[in-house]
DNA sequence: CGCCCTTGTGAATCGACGC
DNA sequence: AGCGTCGATTCACAAGGGC
């Protein structure tokens, strides 16, 4: 990067820092609101658009009581074409304000998610996963006419196929008891003390559980990232963002929701430094070069290392490289060459003897990391 | 209906009965093949179209071994537009051959399901549920770059909003231990003895588990219904249809698949004569429904069960309910009724014979749980 | 026969970085 | 943009062999 470009970037960054409405809810239609934001200023978008629910008449429970369903005016669209146009409009604006390595989450049900998914693919977004929110306590199908609608679908997508999106693999694996996090997540629906109510009535018909946003933000954003929610509602995204040390921007048309959201987020407390830093450590374990172990004395130069079946034995050199007959290279590269394999994880492939036991050299790395913690 | 129309309908029904290629696999492109079928002759369609995976380079496991991916020519499309056109074509033909009160199932992944869902809505199909097949043993994400892709999505749709589709609510509730069947289903991927192999290699890259088709056909079709599968592959739909007493028609381009499917279905026995199938038990929720044992093949439909003193004998039905003379119900409900007791633990009450021994049906549950443990 | 260990494999849009 | 280098990654089963 030249001097001029660097100066420009700094200026743009400065301008952005000054102008971005962080911690604010923009009023009015979300497309109009997003137009007030500069290009490529947002790291992550979470969107919970109207579901285009096509409810016929009223819905009653078997005991005759009335189901307080979504009948709000904002959730009615005259046709699929109108809904599609609406979807293209807000997704296009999201695409503009999102950084090129940013990502998008959308949540929906079978009423709208197929249209949203197809349109975002058409716009160039690259789907990374679809994720299923399994509701532990869904509303039953009172009429016994279909399967209990027990899940909603989320789509996680990057700006394009080549984007370098953020994924906190380690944090997710830790959160899931050392197993890879799967694409099906189990959470209860939003209720109890978490559900905003006023005069005994729920403030918003489709308030999302905070646990859902917690996992979304923890998995695909970093501390300090700017998170935009174009359909802010009562501000679950903002509340969880604040808690996790992320910046946030909301868009919301209805002043009642804006007011409730601001009051809610005001009360929210950020997690303290230690809680956040612990997660950070889990998120991206510092990389350790094999050479650092040699340097640190955990593995002496001259140590013999070998694969599990003792087909090959190599010697550790002072610079952290291995030598085996006339071939030499890094722990990964030499393992790969010797096996003729397309790749090799040297940490798992090479073993050494310590106190009479055979251990993968990764054991030494774990010791090193343990010592480095404190 | 006037006299003339009635006569026409009868004639059409007669003609259909004579001409429909029941129990046959039509060769060639499925759109061409379906054109050979009359209008409105099919009760249920199950479709497993190409997913349009668009895979990049090779993928290796962390141990260096190679993943045998779907590289077949039938999964290649030049663009979303080409895939959409293909989808519109076959769905349009499905719509014609399907009865007005018939229904459609489609299965897919995030690569294609959003496009399929939007197009079928555009064509006038009315989505009844989206259903998630949660895989108990999915392939991990080896590179740690995303969430484990642990599910596929099914869409269940009727011909239109007002259609009187078939839904066997009672059967599903019984199958699920007296709880409404939810929209998330847990099954293992197809493997073991169920997976068709030739010379040690899988015959079809994407063979679906029979338990999945079992639930689809049991929930949304009746005995004697005509089930059409436009992407027949190795004939899971046909095999399960035959077992459950449904008629079937398949379409399949590749002669190798057709041959394998016919041989497989030939061996299949209709329900009441069926021996214990080789289907493996799935990983289960802690609570096991009796229906899951039937679905998983641990107890075959048609099995005789009886109380310890052999006062009553009942027959296991395909949905996991029991029938004894004219009374029927769940294992708990029927036991309670027959004894005139206030309640009954069906697991302890009912027994069956296995390898010459009399065991409570709870023994089968224990086996099931054992398989699901670890 | 049972137990333990090893090996194989499944619809997968599966690096990052520097030169 | 292409290429070489460094580096970091897996879960649930089934099947088969050894003892």
PDB file of N, CA and C in Angstrom, chain B residues 91-146:
ATOM      1  N   UNK B  91     -41.175 -29.834 -11.702  1.00  0.00           N
ATOM      2  CA  UNK B  91     -42.273 -29.541 -10.780  1.00  0.00           C
ATOM      3  C   UNK B  91     -43.589 -29.301 -11.523  1.00  0.00           C
ATOM      4  N   UNK B  92     -43.491 -28.705 -12.703  1.00  0.00           N
ATOM      5  CA  UNK B  92     -44.689 -28.469 -13.514  1.00  0.00           C
ATOM      6  C   UNK B  92     -45.324 -29.795 -13.919  1.00  0.00           C
ATOM      7  N   UNK B  93     -44.490 -30.727 -14.304  1.00  0.00           N
ATOM      8  CA  UNK B  93     -45.001 -32.032 -14.720  1.00  0.00           C
ATOM      9  C   UNK B  93     -45.573 -32.789 -13.522  1.00  0.00           C
ATOM     10  N   UNK B  94     -44.912 -32.658 -12.380  1.00  0.00           N
ATOM     11  CA  UNK B  94     -45.436 -33.275 -11.150  1.00  0.00           C
ATOM     12  C   UNK B  94     -46.828 -32.731 -10.858  1.00  0.00           C
ATOM     13  N   UNK B  95     -46.970 -31.428 -11.014  1.00  0.00           N
ATOM     14  CA  UNK B  95     -48.252 -30.786 -10.716  1.00  0.00           C
ATOM     15  C   UNK B  95     -49.375 -31.339 -11.592  1.00  0.00           C
ATOM     16  N   UNK B  96     -49.032 -31.686 -12.808  1.00  0.00           N
ATOM     17  CA  UNK B  96     -50.047 -32.214 -13.725  1.00  0.00           C
ATOM     18  C   UNK B  96     -50.454 -33.639 -13.350  1.00  0.00           C
ATOM     19  N   UNK B  97     -49.486 -34.481 -13.049  1.00  0.00           N
ATOM     20  CA  UNK B  97     -49.830 -35.890 -12.796  1.00  0.00           C
ATOM     21  C   UNK B  97     -50.381 -36.104 -11.384  1.00  0.00           C
ATOM     22  N   UNK B  98     -50.207 -35.112 -10.513  1.00  0.00           N
ATOM     23  CA  UNK B  98     -50.656 -35.258  -9.132  1.00  0.00           C
ATOM     24  C   UNK B  98     -52.151 -34.949  -9.024  1.00  0.00           C
ATOM     25  N   UNK B  99     -52.881 -35.778  -8.266  1.00  0.00           N
ATOM     26  CA  UNK B  99     -54.296 -35.516  -8.022  1.00  0.00           C
ATOM     27  C   UNK B  99     -54.461 -34.181  -7.296  1.00  0.00           C
ATOM     28  N   UNK B 100     -55.641 -33.587  -7.404  1.00  0.00           N
ATOM     29  CA  UNK B 100     -55.830 -32.251  -6.828  1.00  0.00           C
ATOM     30  C   UNK B 100     -55.721 -32.291  -5.305  1.00  0.00           C
ATOM     31  N   UNK B 101     -56.006 -33.434  -4.703  1.00  0.00           N
ATOM     32  CA  UNK B 101     -55.829 -33.549  -3.255  1.00  0.00           C
ATOM     33  C   UNK B 101     -54.550 -34.307  -2.901  1.00  0.00           C
ATOM     34  N   UNK B 102     -53.688 -34.485  -3.878  1.00  0.00           N
ATOM     35  CA  UNK B 102     -52.417 -35.154  -3.631  1.00  0.00           C
ATOM     36  C   UNK B 102     -51.406 -34.210  -3.001  1.00  0.00           C
ATOM     37  N   UNK B 103     -50.248 -34.739  -2.706  1.00  0.00           N
ATOM     38  CA  UNK B 103     -49.222 -33.907  -2.067  1.00  0.00           C
ATOM     39  C   UNK B 103     -47.832 -34.282  -2.568  1.00  0.00           C
ATOM     40  N   UNK B 104     -46.911 -33.378  -2.282  1.00  0.00           N
ATOM     41  CA  UNK B 104     -45.539 -33.481  -2.775  1.00  0.00           C
ATOM     42  C   UNK B 104     -44.562 -33.373  -1.614  1.00  0.00           C
ATOM     43  N   UNK B 105     -43.555 -34.253  -1.625  1.00  0.00           N
ATOM     44  CA  UNK B 105     -42.397 -34.099  -0.737  1.00  0.00           C
ATOM     45  C   UNK B 105     -41.163 -33.864  -1.601  1.00  0.00           C
ATOM     46  N   UNK B 106     -40.313 -32.910  -1.196  1.00  0.00           N
ATOM     47  CA  UNK B 106     -39.015 -32.727  -1.834  1.00  0.00           C
ATOM     48  C   UNK B 106     -37.963 -32.654  -0.739  1.00  0.00           C
ATOM     49  N   UNK B 107     -36.812 -33.268  -0.987  1.00  0.00           N
ATOM     50  CA  UNK B 107     -35.715 -33.175  -0.026  1.00  0.00           C
ATOM     51  C   UNK B 107     -34.542 -32.465  -0.675  1.00  0.00           C
ATOM     52  N   UNK B 108     -33.837 -31.667   0.117  1.00  0.00           N
ATOM     53  CA  UNK B 108     -32.684 -30.952  -0.414  1.00  0.00           C
ATOM     54  C   UNK B 108     -31.808 -30.391   0.681  1.00  0.00           C
ATOM     55  N   UNK B 109     -30.736 -29.730   0.285  1.00  0.00           N
ATOM     56  CA  UNK B 109     -29.818 -29.090   1.227  1.00  0.00           C
ATOM     57  C   UNK B 109     -29.801 -27.595   0.908  1.00  0.00           C
ATOM     58  N   UNK B 110     -29.002 -26.846   1.653  1.00  0.00           N
ATOM     59  CA  UNK B 110     -29.013 -25.395   1.446  1.00  0.00           C
ATOM     60  C   UNK B 110     -28.562 -24.997   0.046  1.00  0.00           C
ATOM     61  N   UNK B 111     -27.923 -25.918  -0.664  1.00  0.00           N
ATOM     62  CA  UNK B 111     -27.476 -25.593  -2.009  1.00  0.00           C
ATOM     63  C   UNK B 111     -28.648 -25.364  -2.958  1.00  0.00           C
ATOM     64  N   UNK B 112     -29.716 -26.132  -2.752  1.00  0.00           N
ATOM     65  CA  UNK B 112     -30.820 -26.084  -3.721  1.00  0.00           C
ATOM     66  C   UNK B 112     -32.191 -25.837  -3.114  1.00  0.00           C
ATOM     67  N   UNK B 113     -32.355 -26.082  -1.813  1.00  0.00           N
ATOM     68  CA  UNK B 113     -33.718 -26.168  -1.279  1.00  0.00           C
ATOM     69  C   UNK B 113     -34.450 -24.833  -1.295  1.00  0.00           C
ATOM     70  N   UNK B 114     -33.690 -23.726  -1.198  1.00  0.00           N
ATOM     71  CA  UNK B 114     -34.361 -22.426  -1.203  1.00  0.00           C
ATOM     72  C   UNK B 114     -34.933 -22.127  -2.585  1.00  0.00           C
ATOM     73  N   UNK B 115     -34.197 -22.521  -3.600  1.00  0.00           N
ATOM     74  CA  UNK B 115     -34.680 -22.312  -4.965  1.00  0.00           C
ATOM     75  C   UNK B 115     -35.887 -23.208  -5.230  1.00  0.00           C
ATOM     76  N   UNK B 116     -35.797 -24.464  -4.810  1.00  0.00           N
ATOM     77  CA  UNK B 116     -36.903 -25.394  -5.015  1.00  0.00           C
ATOM     78  C   UNK B 116     -38.155 -24.892  -4.284  1.00  0.00           C
ATOM     79  N   UNK B 117     -37.972 -24.450  -3.043  1.00  0.00           N
ATOM     80  CA  UNK B 117     -39.111 -23.986  -2.247  1.00  0.00           C
ATOM     81  C   UNK B 117     -39.780 -22.768  -2.870  1.00  0.00           C
ATOM     82  N   UNK B 118     -38.986 -21.809  -3.314  1.00  0.00           N
ATOM     83  CA  UNK B 118     -39.561 -20.600  -3.905  1.00  0.00           C
ATOM     84  C   UNK B 118     -40.296 -20.939  -5.199  1.00  0.00           C
ATOM     85  N   UNK B 119     -39.705 -21.817  -6.008  1.00  0.00           N
ATOM     86  CA  UNK B 119     -40.337 -22.149  -7.293  1.00  0.00           C
ATOM     87  C   UNK B 119     -41.633 -22.916  -7.083  1.00  0.00           C
ATOM     88  N   UNK B 120     -41.654 -23.838  -6.138  1.00  0.00           N
ATOM     89  CA  UNK B 120     -42.909 -24.581  -5.961  1.00  0.00           C
ATOM     90  C   UNK B 120     -44.001 -23.677  -5.413  1.00  0.00           C
ATOM     91  N   UNK B 121     -43.619 -22.673  -4.618  1.00  0.00           N
ATOM     92  CA  UNK B 121     -44.624 -21.691  -4.199  1.00  0.00           C
ATOM     93  C   UNK B 121     -45.127 -20.901  -5.403  1.00  0.00           C
ATOM     94  N   UNK B 122     -44.198 -20.509  -6.278  1.00  0.00           N
ATOM     95  CA  UNK B 122     -44.582 -19.750  -7.470  1.00  0.00           C
ATOM     96  C   UNK B 122     -45.539 -20.549  -8.351  1.00  0.00           C
ATOM     97  N   UNK B 123     -45.360 -21.860  -8.383  1.00  0.00           N
ATOM     98  CA  UNK B 123     -46.209 -22.697  -9.240  1.00  0.00           C
ATOM     99  C   UNK B 123     -47.576 -22.948  -8.621  1.00  0.00           C
ATOM    100  N   UNK B 124     -47.766 -22.547  -7.379  1.00  0.00           N
ATOM    101  CA  UNK B 124     -49.086 -22.701  -6.762  1.00  0.00           C
ATOM    102  C   UNK B 124     -49.155 -23.759  -5.678  1.00  0.00           C
ATOM    103  N   UNK B 125     -48.077 -24.530  -5.512  1.00  0.00           N
ATOM    104  CA  UNK B 125     -48.066 -25.477  -4.395  1.00  0.00           C
ATOM    105  C   UNK B 125     -48.187 -24.706  -3.084  1.00  0.00           C
ATOM    106  N   UNK B 126     -48.775 -25.358  -2.090  1.00  0.00           N
ATOM    107  CA  UNK B 126     -49.013 -24.723  -0.797  1.00  0.00           C
ATOM    108  C   UNK B 126     -48.206 -25.483   0.250  1.00  0.00           C
ATOM    109  N   UNK B 127     -47.195 -24.828   0.814  1.00  0.00           N
ATOM    110  CA  UNK B 127     -46.322 -25.523   1.768  1.00  0.00           C
ATOM    111  C   UNK B 127     -47.075 -25.816   3.060  1.00  0.00           C
ATOM    112  N   UNK B 128     -47.039 -27.066   3.483  1.00  0.00           N
ATOM    113  CA  UNK B 128     -47.722 -27.490   4.712  1.00  0.00           C
ATOM    114  C   UNK B 128     -46.757 -27.516   5.897  1.00  0.00           C
ATOM    115  N   UNK B 129     -45.566 -27.991   5.660  1.00  0.00           N
ATOM    116  CA  UNK B 129     -44.509 -27.994   6.663  1.00  0.00           C
ATOM    117  C   UNK B 129     -43.169 -28.017   5.948  1.00  0.00           C
ATOM    118  N   UNK B 130     -42.158 -27.438   6.576  1.00  0.00           N
ATOM    119  CA  UNK B 130     -40.806 -27.856   6.228  1.00  0.00           C
ATOM    120  C   UNK B 130     -40.350 -28.769   7.360  1.00  0.00           C
ATOM    121  N   UNK B 131     -39.688 -29.823   7.010  1.00  0.00           N
ATOM    122  CA  UNK B 131     -39.284 -30.837   7.980  1.00  0.00           C
ATOM    123  C   UNK B 131     -37.772 -30.978   7.914  1.00  0.00           C
ATOM    124  N   UNK B 132     -37.150 -31.092   9.060  1.00  0.00           N
ATOM    125  CA  UNK B 132     -35.690 -31.202   9.105  1.00  0.00           C
ATOM    126  C   UNK B 132     -35.288 -32.628   9.440  1.00  0.00           C
ATOM    127  N   UNK B 133     -34.504 -33.234   8.560  1.00  0.00           N
ATOM    128  CA  UNK B 133     -33.912 -34.533   8.884  1.00  0.00           C
ATOM    129  C   UNK B 133     -32.588 -34.274   9.575  1.00  0.00           C
ATOM    130  N   UNK B 134     -32.557 -34.487  10.889  1.00  0.00           N
ATOM    131  CA  UNK B 134     -31.333 -34.328  11.667  1.00  0.00           C
ATOM    132  C   UNK B 134     -30.546 -35.631  11.585  1.00  0.00           C
ATOM    133  N   UNK B 135     -29.323 -35.550  11.109  1.00  0.00           N
ATOM    134  CA  UNK B 135     -28.508 -36.756  10.968  1.00  0.00           C
ATOM    135  C   UNK B 135     -27.800 -37.039  12.288  1.00  0.00           C
ATOM    136  N   UNK B 136     -27.961 -38.258  12.792  1.00  0.00           N
ATOM    137  CA  UNK B 136     -27.297 -38.590  14.049  1.00  0.00           C
ATOM    138  C   UNK B 136     -25.792 -38.779  13.828  1.00  0.00           C
ATOM    139  N   UNK B 137     -25.392 -39.058  12.621  1.00  0.00           N
ATOM    140  CA  UNK B 137     -23.969 -39.299  12.332  1.00  0.00           C
ATOM    141  C   UNK B 137     -23.531 -38.614  11.040  1.00  0.00           C
ATOM    142  N   UNK B 138     -23.558 -37.282  11.031  1.00  0.00           N
ATOM    143  CA  UNK B 138     -23.168 -36.563   9.811  1.00  0.00           C
ATOM    144  C   UNK B 138     -21.656 -36.584   9.624  1.00  0.00           C
ATOM    145  N   UNK B 139     -21.225 -36.283   8.431  1.00  0.00           N
ATOM    146  CA  UNK B 139     -19.785 -36.112   8.198  1.00  0.00           C
ATOM    147  C   UNK B 139     -19.361 -34.800   8.863  1.00  0.00           C
ATOM    148  N   UNK B 140     -18.244 -34.801   9.595  1.00  0.00           N
ATOM    149  CA  UNK B 140     -17.795 -33.554  10.238  1.00  0.00           C
ATOM    150  C   UNK B 140     -17.298 -32.546   9.212  1.00  0.00           C
ATOM    151  N   UNK B 141     -17.122 -31.304   9.648  1.00  0.00           N
ATOM    152  CA  UNK B 141     -16.445 -30.311   8.834  1.00  0.00           C
ATOM    153  C   UNK B 141     -14.957 -30.403   9.143  1.00  0.00           C
ATOM    154  N   UNK B 142     -14.209 -31.034   8.241  1.00  0.00           N
ATOM    155  CA  UNK B 142     -12.823 -31.388   8.563  1.00  0.00           C
ATOM    156  C   UNK B 142     -11.917 -30.191   8.753  1.00  0.00           C
ATOM    157  N   UNK B 143     -12.187 -29.115   8.059  1.00  0.00           N
ATOM    158  CA  UNK B 143     -11.281 -27.978   8.139  1.00  0.00           C
ATOM    159  C   UNK B 143     -11.641 -27.018   9.253  1.00  0.00           C
ATOM    160  N   UNK B 144     -12.734 -27.249   9.940  1.00  0.00           N
ATOM    161  CA  UNK B 144     -13.115 -26.335  11.017  1.00  0.00           C
ATOM    162  C   UNK B 144     -13.465 -24.957  10.506  1.00  0.00           C
ATOM    163  N   UNK B 145     -14.116 -24.890   9.369  1.00  0.00           N
ATOM    164  CA  UNK B 145     -14.417 -23.595   8.763  1.00  0.00           C
ATOM    165  C   UNK B 145     -15.880 -23.191   8.885  1.00  0.00           C
ATOM    166  N   UNK B 146     -16.729 -24.133   9.243  1.00  0.00           N
ATOM    167  CA  UNK B 146     -18.170 -23.862   9.336  1.00  0.00           C
ATOM    168  C   UNK B 146     -18.771 -24.757  10.396  1.00  0.00           C
TER     169      UNK B 146
END
